[in-house]
């Protein structure tokens, strides 16, 4: 069998200015531009291997060890666009193998829970599209490839870049100007760290796709958000990232998470993604910032109850005096800090005078694990392959 393969890892991104609302549901064209931070693949990543061979009978996808539907319109749109670009290449160079005519085997693994509000669809579609683009040796730019990932899942287009990323909504009906661009590389502001407080990793009730359509159709507040709130915030946040102004970045991030969840509550019937633990975490972050008299932490919540906290490395001791005290006993701390660092968190806590409000012990019960990570890079070619090069099937 003459099998051609390529493997790529892709990261998760967590929006600081949320995408919520589509103006075209087939093409995943958004009602507003958005901004995100790409998280390190050392902690959260999708690995996808793609293979093409004349002997393959049908396009097939295996996700986390099980066959997974590939017939859905979104995945089909991605495959169609990628094949089209490959076809153009082949038509210009007859010596190229006709990969565009062969079926694909795609094998993918997420190293974190799928469909649990941890942006698996973003990393998943970014990896799928990047792996096939690599297999096809497409010459298109990363932004151009991000347009294809967008059709798989809107937020996936932002996972094509590392660092700090904008998805420019565009205005064209065919979506050719709706794609991701990098605002700053991870190396431009490498001090950004993230702590995910995993409140729940069970599958959510209302998917992002369904939720945002209900909001578009029913929320009055949403109109104000897309017409005024987001366009203003986009410029402020972009500037804050370029100038490494954490206080502004953090304030806008928190306000935007609240604005997005307010439009969910303003939908009819209302959608609740946050639970009591999530709301407790919000108050707790404000108490911490108030206690220190400066903004050292920002929270943000996607379409689920998990909190993502952004902070700068220089404030780790101050913040983790609280975080380690409350959540030190849940999984996720292994190899992240030295014994000395953990001692320092305890000492910082003991030397401070916190009131009961600043240490809401009830929160302990609602958090299942922590994921400690930081800003990271975009998709990377991988030497590890999930496909057996002899059979074209997933490795056992
Ligand atoms: N590695 C992958 N390769 C291909 N598709 C994937 C991959 N991972 C996830 N997906 C697709 O994304 C779906 C999950 O998307 P969904 O939006 O429900 O959850 P999520 O992305 O984890 O949460 P959220 O978007 O709210 O952060 C999966 O059912 C699957 O179809
Ligand atoms: C709340 C969000 O996480 C919504 C993400 O929505 P998706 O990108 O998952 O939606 P589809 O385009 O329908 O696949 C905000 C964000 O990531 O910007």
CSV table of C-alpha atoms and ligand atoms in Angstrom, one decimal:
chain,number,residue,atom,x,y,z
A,1,UNK,CA,0.0,0.0,0.0
A,2,UNK,CA,1.4,3.5,-0.8
A,3,UNK,CA,0.2,5.4,2.2
A,4,UNK,CA,1.0,9.1,2.7
A,5,UNK,CA,0.7,10.4,6.3
A,6,UNK,CA,1.1,13.6,8.3
A,7,UNK,CA,0.6,14.2,12.0
A,8,UNK,CA,0.0,17.5,13.8
A,9,UNK,CA,-0.8,18.6,17.4
A,10,UNK,CA,-3.0,21.6,17.9
A,11,UNK,CA,-3.8,23.7,21.0
A,12,UNK,CA,-6.9,24.8,22.9
A,13,UNK,CA,-7.7,28.5,22.9
A,14,UNK,CA,-9.9,30.2,25.5
A,15,UNK,CA,-11.6,33.4,24.4
A,16,UNK,CA,-11.1,36.6,26.4
A,17,UNK,CA,-13.6,38.4,24.1
A,18,UNK,CA,-16.3,35.8,23.3
A,19,UNK,CA,-17.6,34.6,20.0
A,20,UNK,CA,-21.3,34.2,20.5
A,21,UNK,CA,-23.7,34.4,17.6
A,22,UNK,CA,-23.7,33.5,13.9
A,23,UNK,CA,-24.8,35.5,10.9
A,24,UNK,CA,-24.4,32.4,8.7
A,25,UNK,CA,-24.8,29.0,10.4
A,26,UNK,CA,-23.6,27.0,7.4
A,27,UNK,CA,-20.3,28.8,7.0
A,28,UNK,CA,-19.9,29.6,10.8
A,29,UNK,CA,-19.7,33.4,10.1
A,30,UNK,CA,-19.9,35.3,13.4
A,31,UNK,CA,-21.9,38.3,14.5
A,32,UNK,CA,-18.8,39.8,16.2
A,33,UNK,CA,-15.0,39.6,16.1
A,34,UNK,CA,-13.4,37.8,19.1
A,35,UNK,CA,-10.0,37.5,20.8
A,36,UNK,CA,-8.4,34.5,22.6
A,37,UNK,CA,-5.3,33.2,24.3
A,38,UNK,CA,-3.8,30.0,23.0
A,39,UNK,CA,-2.9,27.6,25.8
A,40,UNK,CA,0.2,25.5,26.0
A,41,UNK,CA,0.1,22.1,24.3
A,42,UNK,CA,2.2,20.7,27.1
A,43,UNK,CA,-1.0,20.5,29.1
A,44,UNK,CA,-4.0,20.5,26.6
A,45,UNK,CA,-3.7,19.3,23.1
A,46,UNK,CA,-5.2,17.3,20.2
A,47,UNK,CA,-2.9,15.0,18.2
A,48,UNK,CA,-4.3,14.1,14.8
A,49,UNK,CA,-2.8,11.9,12.1
A,50,UNK,CA,-4.2,12.0,8.6
A,51,UNK,CA,-3.4,9.4,5.8
A,52,UNK,CA,-4.4,9.1,2.2
A,53,UNK,CA,-4.0,6.0,0.0
A,54,UNK,CA,-5.6,4.7,-3.2
A,55,UNK,CA,-6.8,1.6,-1.4
A,56,UNK,CA,-8.9,3.3,1.3
A,57,UNK,CA,-12.6,2.7,0.7
A,58,UNK,CA,-14.1,5.6,2.5
A,59,UNK,CA,-13.2,8.7,4.6
A,60,UNK,CA,-13.1,7.5,8.2
A,61,UNK,CA,-12.4,9.3,11.5
A,62,UNK,CA,-11.5,7.7,14.8
A,63,UNK,CA,-11.7,9.9,17.8
A,64,UNK,CA,-10.2,8.8,21.2
A,65,UNK,CA,-10.0,5.2,20.0
A,66,UNK,CA,-13.6,4.9,18.7
A,67,UNK,CA,-15.0,5.5,15.2
A,68,UNK,CA,-16.6,9.0,15.1
A,69,UNK,CA,-19.1,10.4,12.6
A,70,UNK,CA,-17.5,12.2,9.6
A,71,UNK,CA,-20.7,12.6,7.6
A,72,UNK,CA,-21.7,15.8,9.4
A,73,UNK,CA,-21.8,18.9,7.2
A,74,UNK,CA,-19.1,20.7,9.1
A,75,UNK,CA,-16.4,18.1,8.7
A,76,UNK,CA,-17.5,17.5,5.1
A,77,UNK,CA,-17.1,21.2,4.4
A,78,UNK,CA,-13.5,21.1,5.8
A,79,UNK,CA,-12.6,18.0,3.7
A,80,UNK,CA,-14.1,19.5,0.6
A,81,UNK,CA,-12.2,22.8,0.9
A,82,UNK,CA,-8.9,21.1,1.6
A,83,UNK,CA,-9.3,18.7,-1.4
A,84,UNK,CA,-10.1,21.6,-3.6
A,85,UNK,CA,-6.9,23.3,-2.7
A,86,UNK,CA,-4.9,20.1,-3.2
A,87,UNK,CA,-6.6,19.7,-6.6
A,88,UNK,CA,-5.4,23.1,-7.7
A,89,UNK,CA,-1.8,22.1,-6.8
A,90,UNK,CA,-2.1,18.8,-8.6
A,91,UNK,CA,-3.4,20.5,-11.7
A,92,UNK,CA,-0.3,22.7,-11.8
A,93,UNK,CA,2.2,19.9,-11.2
A,94,UNK,CA,1.5,16.5,-12.8
A,95,UNK,CA,4.3,14.8,-10.9
A,96,UNK,CA,2.3,15.1,-7.6
A,97,UNK,CA,0.5,12.0,-6.3
A,98,UNK,CA,-3.3,12.5,-6.8
A,99,UNK,CA,-4.0,12.6,-3.0
A,100,UNK,CA,-7.1,14.8,-3.7
A,101,UNK,CA,-8.8,11.7,-5.3
A,102,UNK,CA,-8.0,9.3,-2.5
A,103,UNK,CA,-10.0,8.7,0.6
A,104,UNK,CA,-8.7,9.8,4.0
A,105,UNK,CA,-8.2,8.0,7.3
A,106,UNK,CA,-8.0,10.4,10.2
A,107,UNK,CA,-7.1,9.3,13.8
A,108,UNK,CA,-7.3,11.8,16.6
A,109,UNK,CA,-6.8,11.9,20.4
A,110,UNK,CA,-7.6,14.7,22.8
A,111,UNK,CA,-5.6,14.5,26.0
A,112,UNK,CA,-8.4,16.1,28.0
A,113,UNK,CA,-12.2,15.6,28.2
A,114,UNK,CA,-14.1,15.9,24.9
A,115,UNK,CA,-17.3,18.0,24.7
A,116,UNK,CA,-17.1,19.3,28.3
A,117,UNK,CA,-16.6,23.0,27.8
A,118,UNK,CA,-12.8,22.7,27.5
A,119,UNK,CA,-12.8,23.8,23.8
A,120,UNK,CA,-12.2,20.3,22.4
A,121,UNK,CA,-13.9,21.2,19.1
A,122,UNK,CA,-11.5,24.1,18.7
A,123,UNK,CA,-8.3,22.0,19.2
A,124,UNK,CA,-10.0,19.1,17.3
A,125,UNK,CA,-10.9,20.9,14.1
A,126,UNK,CA,-7.6,22.9,14.2
A,127,UNK,CA,-5.7,19.7,14.3
A,128,UNK,CA,-7.8,18.0,11.7
A,129,UNK,CA,-7.4,20.8,9.2
A,130,UNK,CA,-3.7,21.4,9.9
A,131,UNK,CA,-2.9,17.7,9.6
A,132,UNK,CA,-4.6,17.4,6.2
A,133,UNK,CA,-3.1,20.7,5.0
A,134,UNK,CA,0.3,19.3,5.9
A,135,UNK,CA,-0.5,15.9,4.2
A,136,UNK,CA,-1.5,17.8,1.1
A,137,UNK,CA,1.5,20.2,1.4
A,138,UNK,CA,-0.7,23.2,0.9
A,139,UNK,CA,1.1,26.5,0.3
A,140,UNK,CA,-1.7,28.7,1.8
A,141,UNK,CA,-1.0,31.0,4.8
A,142,UNK,CA,-2.1,30.1,8.3
A,143,UNK,CA,-4.9,32.7,8.1
A,144,UNK,CA,-6.2,31.2,4.9
A,145,UNK,CA,-6.2,27.7,6.4
A,146,UNK,CA,-7.9,29.1,9.5
A,147,UNK,CA,-10.9,29.9,7.2
A,148,UNK,CA,-11.3,26.2,6.7
A,149,UNK,CA,-11.0,25.3,10.4
A,150,UNK,CA,-13.7,28.0,11.0
A,151,UNK,CA,-16.2,25.9,9.0
A,152,UNK,CA,-15.6,23.0,11.4
A,153,UNK,CA,-16.1,25.0,14.5
A,154,UNK,CA,-16.0,28.8,14.7
A,155,UNK,CA,-13.5,29.0,17.6
A,156,UNK,CA,-11.2,26.5,15.9
A,157,UNK,CA,-9.9,29.1,13.5
A,158,UNK,CA,-8.2,30.8,16.5
A,159,UNK,CA,-6.3,27.6,17.4
A,160,UNK,CA,-4.3,27.9,14.2
A,161,UNK,CA,-2.1,30.5,15.9
A,162,UNK,CA,-0.2,30.5,19.1
A,163,UNK,CA,-0.1,33.4,21.5
A,164,UNK,CA,-2.9,36.1,21.4
A,165,UNK,CA,-5.3,35.7,18.5
A,166,UNK,CA,-8.1,37.7,16.9
A,167,UNK,CA,-10.8,36.2,14.7
A,168,UNK,CA,-11.8,39.1,12.4
A,169,UNK,CA,-15.5,38.6,11.7
A,170,UNK,CA,-15.3,40.0,8.1
A,171,UNK,CA,-18.3,41.3,6.2
A,172,UNK,CA,-18.3,39.2,2.9
A,173,UNK,CA,-21.2,36.8,2.4
A,174,UNK,CA,-18.9,34.0,1.3
A,175,UNK,CA,-16.8,34.4,4.4
A,176,UNK,CA,-13.5,34.9,2.6
A,177,UNK,CA,-12.6,37.7,5.0
A,178,UNK,CA,-13.6,35.9,8.2
A,179,UNK,CA,-10.4,34.4,9.6
A,180,UNK,CA,-7.9,34.4,12.4
A,181,UNK,CA,-4.9,36.7,12.7
A,182,UNK,CA,-2.2,36.8,15.4
A,183,UNK,CA,-2.2,39.9,17.6
A,184,UNK,CA,1.0,38.9,19.4
A,185,UNK,CA,3.1,35.8,19.7
A,186,UNK,CA,3.4,33.9,22.9
A,187,UNK,CA,7.1,35.1,23.1
A,188,UNK,CA,5.9,38.7,23.1
A,189,UNK,CA,4.1,38.3,26.4
A,190,UNK,CA,5.2,34.9,27.7
A,191,UNK,CA,4.4,35.7,31.4
A,192,UNK,CA,0.7,35.0,30.8
A,193,UNK,CA,-0.4,31.9,32.8
A,194,UNK,CA,-3.8,30.2,33.1
A,195,UNK,CA,-5.4,28.1,35.8
A,196,UNK,CA,-8.4,26.1,34.7
A,197,UNK,CA,-10.7,25.2,37.6
A,198,UNK,CA,-12.6,22.2,36.3
A,199,UNK,CA,-16.0,22.5,37.9
A,200,UNK,CA,-17.6,19.8,35.8
A,201,UNK,CA,-16.4,17.6,32.9
A,202,UNK,CA,-19.8,16.1,32.1
A,203,UNK,CA,-21.3,16.9,28.7
A,204,UNK,CA,-23.3,20.1,28.7
A,205,UNK,CA,-27.1,20.4,28.1
A,206,UNK,CA,-27.2,23.2,25.5
A,207,UNK,CA,-24.4,23.1,22.9
A,208,UNK,CA,-22.7,26.4,21.9
A,209,UNK,CA,-24.2,26.1,18.5
A,210,UNK,CA,-27.8,25.8,19.8
A,211,UNK,CA,-27.2,28.3,22.6
A,212,UNK,CA,-25.9,31.1,20.4
A,213,UNK,CA,-28.8,30.7,17.9
A,214,UNK,CA,-31.3,31.0,20.7
A,215,UNK,CA,-29.5,34.2,21.9
A,216,UNK,CA,-29.4,35.7,18.4
A,217,UNK,CA,-33.2,35.0,17.9
A,218,UNK,CA,-34.4,36.1,21.3
A,219,UNK,CA,-32.1,38.4,23.3
A,220,UNK,CA,-32.6,42.2,23.1
A,221,UNK,CA,-29.4,42.7,25.1
A,222,UNK,CA,-27.5,40.8,22.4
A,223,UNK,CA,-28.1,43.6,19.9
A,224,UNK,CA,-26.4,46.1,22.1
A,225,UNK,CA,-23.5,43.7,22.7
A,226,UNK,CA,-22.7,43.1,19.0
A,227,UNK,CA,-23.3,46.7,17.9
A,228,UNK,CA,-21.5,48.6,20.6
A,229,UNK,CA,-20.0,46.6,23.4
A,230,UNK,CA,-17.8,44.2,21.5
A,231,UNK,CA,-16.5,46.6,18.8
A,232,UNK,CA,-15.3,49.0,21.6
A,233,UNK,CA,-13.9,46.2,23.7
A,234,UNK,CA,-12.1,44.6,20.7
A,235,UNK,CA,-9.9,47.7,20.2
A,236,UNK,CA,-9.3,48.2,24.0
A,237,UNK,CA,-8.3,44.5,24.4
A,238,UNK,CA,-6.1,44.4,21.4
A,239,UNK,CA,-4.2,47.5,22.6
A,240,UNK,CA,-3.9,46.0,26.1
A,241,UNK,CA,-2.3,42.9,24.7
A,242,UNK,CA,0.2,44.8,22.5
A,243,UNK,CA,1.1,47.0,25.5
A,244,UNK,CA,1.1,44.1,28.0
A,245,UNK,CA,-1.3,46.0,30.2
A,246,UNK,CA,-2.6,43.2,32.4
A,247,UNK,CA,-5.0,45.4,34.4
A,248,UNK,CA,-6.9,46.5,31.3
A,249,UNK,CA,-6.7,43.0,29.7
A,250,UNK,CA,-8.1,41.4,32.9
A,251,UNK,CA,-10.9,43.9,33.4
A,252,UNK,CA,-12.1,43.6,29.8
A,253,UNK,CA,-11.8,39.8,30.0
A,254,UNK,CA,-14.0,39.6,33.1
A,255,UNK,CA,-16.5,42.1,31.8
A,256,UNK,CA,-16.8,40.3,28.5
A,257,UNK,CA,-17.4,36.9,30.1
A,258,UNK,CA,-20.1,38.6,32.2
A,259,UNK,CA,-21.6,40.3,29.2
A,260,UNK,CA,-21.8,37.0,27.2
A,261,UNK,CA,-23.4,35.2,30.1
A,262,UNK,CA,-25.8,38.1,30.6
A,263,UNK,CA,-27.0,37.6,27.0
A,264,UNK,CA,-27.5,33.9,27.8
A,265,UNK,CA,-29.7,34.8,30.7
A,266,UNK,CA,-31.5,37.3,28.5
A,267,UNK,CA,-32.3,34.5,25.9
A,268,UNK,CA,-35.7,33.0,26.1
A,269,UNK,CA,-36.0,30.5,27.5
A,270,UNK,CA,-32.8,31.5,29.4
A,271,UNK,CA,-29.6,29.5,29.2
A,272,UNK,CA,-27.5,28.9,32.4
A,273,UNK,CA,-24.0,27.8,31.8
A,274,UNK,CA,-22.5,28.8,35.1
A,275,UNK,CA,-23.5,27.1,38.4
A,276,UNK,CA,-23.1,28.2,42.0
A,277,UNK,CA,-19.5,27.2,42.1
A,278,UNK,CA,-18.8,29.4,39.0
A,279,UNK,CA,-20.5,32.3,40.6
A,280,UNK,CA,-18.6,31.8,43.9
A,281,UNK,CA,-15.3,31.8,41.9
A,282,UNK,CA,-16.3,35.2,40.3
A,283,UNK,CA,-16.9,36.8,43.7
A,284,UNK,CA,-13.7,35.2,45.1
A,285,UNK,CA,-11.6,36.6,42.2
A,286,UNK,CA,-13.0,40.1,42.9
A,287,UNK,CA,-12.2,39.7,46.6
A,288,UNK,CA,-8.6,38.6,45.8
A,289,UNK,CA,-8.1,41.7,43.6
A,290,UNK,CA,-9.6,43.9,46.2
A,291,UNK,CA,-7.5,42.4,48.9
A,292,UNK,CA,-4.2,43.2,47.0
A,293,UNK,CA,-5.5,46.5,45.8
A,294,UNK,CA,-4.7,45.7,42.2
A,295,UNK,CA,-6.0,43.4,39.5
A,296,UNK,CA,-3.8,40.2,39.6
A,297,UNK,CA,-6.4,37.7,38.3
A,298,UNK,CA,-9.1,37.6,35.6
A,299,UNK,CA,-11.8,35.0,35.3
A,300,UNK,CA,-13.6,33.9,32.1
A,301,UNK,CA,-16.3,31.2,31.5
A,302,UNK,CA,-17.2,29.6,28.2
A,303,UNK,CA,-20.4,27.7,27.6
A,304,UNK,CA,-20.1,25.7,30.8
A,305,UNK,CA,-19.3,26.1,34.5
A,306,UNK,CA,-15.5,25.7,34.3
A,307,UNK,CA,-13.5,28.8,35.2
A,308,UNK,CA,-10.4,29.8,33.4
A,309,UNK,CA,-8.2,32.2,35.4
A,310,UNK,CA,-5.6,34.3,33.7
A,311,UNK,CA,-2.7,35.9,35.7
A,312,UNK,CA,0.9,36.9,35.3
A,313,UNK,CA,3.8,34.8,36.5
A,314,UNK,CA,5.0,37.6,38.7
A,315,UNK,CA,1.8,37.4,40.7
A,316,UNK,CA,1.8,33.6,41.1
A,317,UNK,CA,2.7,33.6,44.8
A,318,UNK,CA,0.0,36.2,45.7
A,319,UNK,CA,-2.7,34.3,43.8
A,320,UNK,CA,-1.7,30.8,44.7
A,321,UNK,CA,-1.7,31.6,48.4
A,322,UNK,CA,-5.5,31.4,47.8
A,323,UNK,CA,-5.7,28.8,45.1
A,324,UNK,CA,-3.4,26.3,46.7
A,325,UNK,CA,-5.1,26.7,50.1
A,326,UNK,CA,-8.5,26.0,48.6
A,327,UNK,CA,-7.8,23.5,45.8
A,328,UNK,CA,-4.4,22.0,46.8
A,329,UNK,CA,-6.0,18.6,47.5
A,330,UNK,CA,-7.6,18.1,44.0
A,331,UNK,CA,-5.7,16.5,41.1
A,332,UNK,CA,-3.6,18.6,38.8
A,333,UNK,CA,-0.6,19.8,40.9
A,334,UNK,CA,1.9,17.0,40.0
A,335,UNK,CA,5.3,18.3,38.8
A,336,UNK,CA,3.9,21.8,38.4
A,337,UNK,CA,5.6,23.4,41.5
A,338,UNK,CA,8.6,22.4,43.7
A,339,UNK,CA,8.1,21.6,47.4
A,340,UNK,CA,9.7,25.0,48.2
A,341,UNK,CA,7.2,26.8,46.0
A,342,UNK,CA,4.2,25.0,47.6
A,343,UNK,CA,5.7,25.9,51.0
A,344,UNK,CA,5.9,29.5,50.0
A,345,UNK,CA,2.2,29.5,48.9
A,346,UNK,CA,1.3,28.2,52.4
A,347,UNK,CA,3.5,30.7,54.2
A,348,UNK,CA,2.1,33.6,52.1
A,349,UNK,CA,-1.4,32.4,53.1
A,350,UNK,CA,-0.6,32.1,56.8
A,351,UNK,CA,1.0,35.5,56.9
A,352,UNK,CA,-2.0,37.2,55.4
A,353,UNK,CA,-5.1,38.3,57.2
A,354,UNK,CA,-8.0,37.0,55.1
A,355,UNK,CA,-11.6,37.3,56.1
A,356,UNK,CA,-14.1,34.4,55.6
A,357,UNK,CA,-15.4,36.1,52.4
A,358,UNK,CA,-12.0,36.0,50.8
A,359,UNK,CA,-11.7,32.3,51.6
A,360,UNK,CA,-15.0,30.8,50.6
A,361,UNK,CA,-14.3,27.2,51.7
A,362,UNK,CA,-17.6,26.0,50.1
A,363,UNK,CA,-15.9,26.4,46.8
A,364,UNK,CA,-13.6,23.4,47.6
A,365,UNK,CA,-16.5,21.1,47.1
A,366,UNK,CA,-17.4,22.2,43.6
A,367,UNK,CA,-14.0,21.9,41.9
A,368,UNK,CA,-12.9,18.5,40.6
A,369,UNK,CA,-9.4,19.3,39.4
A,370,UNK,CA,-7.1,22.1,38.3
A,371,UNK,CA,-5.2,22.4,35.0
A,372,UNK,CA,-2.2,24.7,35.4
A,373,UNK,CA,-0.9,26.0,32.1
A,374,UNK,CA,0.2,29.1,30.2
A,375,UNK,CA,0.1,30.8,26.9
A,376,UNK,CA,1.6,28.6,24.2
A,377,UNK,CA,2.3,28.0,20.5
A,378,UNK,CA,0.1,27.1,17.5
A,379,UNK,CA,-0.1,23.8,15.7
A,380,UNK,CA,3.1,21.8,15.4
A,381,UNK,CA,4.1,18.9,13.1
A,382,UNK,CA,4.5,15.8,15.2
A,383,UNK,CA,6.8,12.8,14.8
A,384,UNK,CA,4.3,10.7,16.7
A,385,UNK,CA,1.8,9.0,14.4
A,386,UNK,CA,-1.5,7.4,15.4
A,387,UNK,CA,-1.8,5.6,12.1
A,388,UNK,CA,-0.1,2.3,11.3
A,389,UNK,CA,1.9,3.0,8.2
A,390,UNK,CA,1.4,-0.5,6.9
A,391,UNK,CA,-2.3,-1.0,7.3
A,392,UNK,CA,-3.5,2.6,7.3
A,393,UNK,CA,-5.5,1.8,10.4
A,394,UNK,CA,-5.3,3.3,14.0
A,395,UNK,CA,-2.3,1.9,15.9
A,396,UNK,CA,-3.3,-0.6,18.6
B,1,LIG,N1,-9.9,15.7,18.1
B,1,LIG,C1,-11.0,15.9,17.4
B,1,LIG,N2,-11.1,15.7,16.1
B,1,LIG,C2,-12.2,15.9,15.4
B,1,LIG,N3,-13.4,16.4,16.0
B,1,LIG,C3,-13.3,16.6,17.3
B,1,LIG,C4,-12.2,16.4,18.1
B,1,LIG,N4,-12.5,16.7,19.4
B,1,LIG,C5,-13.7,17.1,19.4
B,1,LIG,N5,-14.3,17.1,18.2
B,1,LIG,C6,-15.7,17.4,17.8
B,1,LIG,O1,-16.1,18.4,18.7
B,1,LIG,C7,-17.3,17.9,19.4
B,1,LIG,C8,-17.3,18.6,20.8
B,1,LIG,O2,-17.6,20.0,20.6
B,1,LIG,P1,-18.5,20.8,21.7
B,1,LIG,O3,-18.5,22.2,21.2
B,1,LIG,O4,-19.7,20.1,22.0
B,1,LIG,O5,-17.6,20.7,23.0
B,1,LIG,P2,-16.3,21.5,23.4
B,1,LIG,O6,-15.6,22.0,22.2
B,1,LIG,O7,-15.4,20.6,24.3
B,1,LIG,O8,-16.8,22.6,24.3
B,1,LIG,P3,-16.9,24.2,24.0
B,1,LIG,O9,-16.9,24.4,22.5
B,1,LIG,O10,-18.1,24.7,24.7
B,1,LIG,O11,-15.7,24.8,24.7
B,1,LIG,C9,-17.1,16.4,19.4
B,1,LIG,O12,-18.3,15.8,19.6
B,1,LIG,C10,-16.5,16.2,18.1
B,1,LIG,O13,-17.5,16.1,17.1
B,2,LIG,C1,-18.5,30.3,24.4
B,2,LIG,C2,-17.5,30.1,23.3
B,2,LIG,O1,-16.6,29.1,23.7
B,2,LIG,C3,-18.3,29.7,22.1
B,2,LIG,C4,-17.5,28.8,21.2
B,2,LIG,O2,-18.4,28.3,20.2
B,2,LIG,P1,-18.0,27.1,19.2
B,2,LIG,O3,-16.8,27.6,18.4
B,2,LIG,O4,-17.8,25.8,19.9
B,2,LIG,O5,-19.3,27.1,18.3
B,2,LIG,P2,-19.5,26.5,16.8
B,2,LIG,O6,-18.9,27.5,15.8
B,2,LIG,O7,-21.0,26.4,16.7
B,2,LIG,O8,-18.8,25.2,16.7
B,2,LIG,C5,-16.8,31.4,23.0
B,2,LIG,C6,-15.5,31.5,22.2
B,2,LIG,O9,-14.8,30.5,22.2
B,2,LIG,O10,-15.3,32.5,21.6
